[in-house]
Amino acid sequence: MFDRMKANLQAELQQIKTAGLFKEERILVSPQSAEITLKNGKKVLNFCANNYLGLSDHPRLIAAAHKALETHGYGMSSVRFICGTTDLHKILEQKISEYFGTDDTILYASAFDANGGVFEPLLSPKDAIISDSLNHASIIDGVRLCKAELYRYANANMEQLEERLIMSQEANYRMIVTDGVFSMDGNVAPMDEIVRLADKYDALVMVDECHSAGVVGPTGRGVTELFDLRGRVEIITGTLGKAFGGAIGGFTTGKKEIIELLRQRSRPYLFSNSLPPAVVSAGIEMFDMMSETHELQDRLHHNTKQFVSQMQSVGFDLKPTKSAICAVMLYDAVLAKNFADMLLEEGIYVVGFSFPVVPRGEARIRVQLSAAHTDAHLEKAITAFISVGKKLGVIGG
Ligand SMILES: *Cc1c(COP(=O)(O)O)cnc(C)c1O
């Protein structure tokens, strides 16, 4: 049997390669940081990690992880409800609730699991989910696992959202679902309008804060802080794998009864292993740091502003951003790839994105800023962008 399958798999892989969509993995031999070392020994500045606060190699998190290895061991060898819950898991859940101003929190192995396990326990075929068309793959998969009726609206399009709310009025419960920050453009969901429409049409709201938590809002509490809506959103999902240390782990935080039911019924929680103590302990340390100061957010916001204004002043076309994601628009897929390759030669690591990850004709380089970037790092990156931009005729001069 495999002989037949093998030929088909080979053909499919070849198709991916011919279309220019084959993903190669670049191998790092250093910790994740503003500066990283590649396998060939080359040191480059990293502008494509989700390491928004520069915590991936932070000494306090490393120390906290070490400490828990000593006190709580390496692995939990259990799901939470059998024997996989430690005092540390409960403390981290509490810290996350305090951070977001919510009632309670449930941890998962990833945000992919949090989103995969949130809809099915809460919604039945009598209910409706109204989902932004650019929501993350894990939301799309989670929605597929649940029997509620699905309505989609164009990205951040509030007229369409209102239409869908009117169309779905027969449903028992309705839930509007959106990413907080959309990862390809860096735009934020218009949460003020979403919550207003949810109130008007009596719907629940769920927001996925993976790219916004730690980043967006004056103190990094995410889009509910940015729009002054703390406590007004029923469900927030997020990750420990981006701004919050970048290791692994996800969570759902929100209304008490929702979280309690998820602990009873959510399949990725019930049937997948508990987070390791080292990760949980570093997570606790990280939220302690977040409650002491928002210096890292200040630095990140400063870096983003600097990058955007300097790039625009030399003639680059950037999508308006409200996050730490900056889309440098090049519109042509081959150009975007060549641009990224040439930047790497100049010591700047970024990635070009083209169709089908972004719409056809909207190829771009996505730059992700970090609090770990210094002024010198930013200057080096912008100088490299200018040099490559001139060579490729993207900007004048
Ligand atoms: C990264 C991301 C996820 C997945 O997070 P993991 O914890 O890595 O599984 C889910 N939703 C959004 C919007 C994301 O950006």
PDB file of C-alpha atoms in Angstrom, residues 15 61 65 79 88 100 105 148 157 187 190 211 220 274 295-296 338 374-376 383 387:
ATOM      1  CA  GLN A  15       4.012  20.440  -6.436  1.00  0.00           C
ATOM      2  CA  LEU A  61      12.722  33.126  33.729  1.00  0.00           C
ATOM      3  CA  ALA A  65      12.597  27.259  35.472  1.00  0.00           C
ATOM      4  CA  VAL A  79      -3.341  15.103  32.696  1.00  0.00           C
ATOM      5  CA  LEU A  88       2.411  26.008  40.633  1.00  0.00           C
ATOM      6  CA  PHE A 100      -6.491  40.156  32.466  1.00  0.00           C
ATOM      7  CA  THR A 105      -8.213  30.651  33.978  1.00  0.00           C
ATOM      8  CA  ALA A 148     -22.911  25.387  16.051  1.00  0.00           C
ATOM      9  CA  ASN A 157     -15.775  44.593   8.741  1.00  0.00           C
ATOM     10  CA  ASN A 187      -4.073  45.575  12.718  1.00  0.00           C
ATOM     11  CA  PRO A 190     -12.199  46.970  16.467  1.00  0.00           C
ATOM     12  CA  HIS A 211      -0.305  38.467  19.334  1.00  0.00           C
ATOM     13  CA  GLY A 220       0.374  45.244  27.632  1.00  0.00           C
ATOM     14  CA  SER A 274      -0.139  18.833  31.977  1.00  0.00           C
ATOM     15  CA  GLU A 295       9.179  49.181  31.002  1.00  0.00           C
ATOM     16  CA  LEU A 296       9.327  46.406  28.411  1.00  0.00           C
ATOM     17  CA  ASN A 338      14.719  38.286  -2.936  1.00  0.00           C
ATOM     18  CA  THR A 374      18.412  48.316  20.932  1.00  0.00           C
ATOM     19  CA  ASP A 375      18.635  51.597  19.037  1.00  0.00           C
ATOM     20  CA  ALA A 376      21.737  50.201  17.311  1.00  0.00           C
ATOM     21  CA  THR A 383      20.095  50.899   7.026  1.00  0.00           C
ATOM     22  CA  SER A 387      20.382  49.631   0.975  1.00  0.00           C
TER      23      SER A 387
END
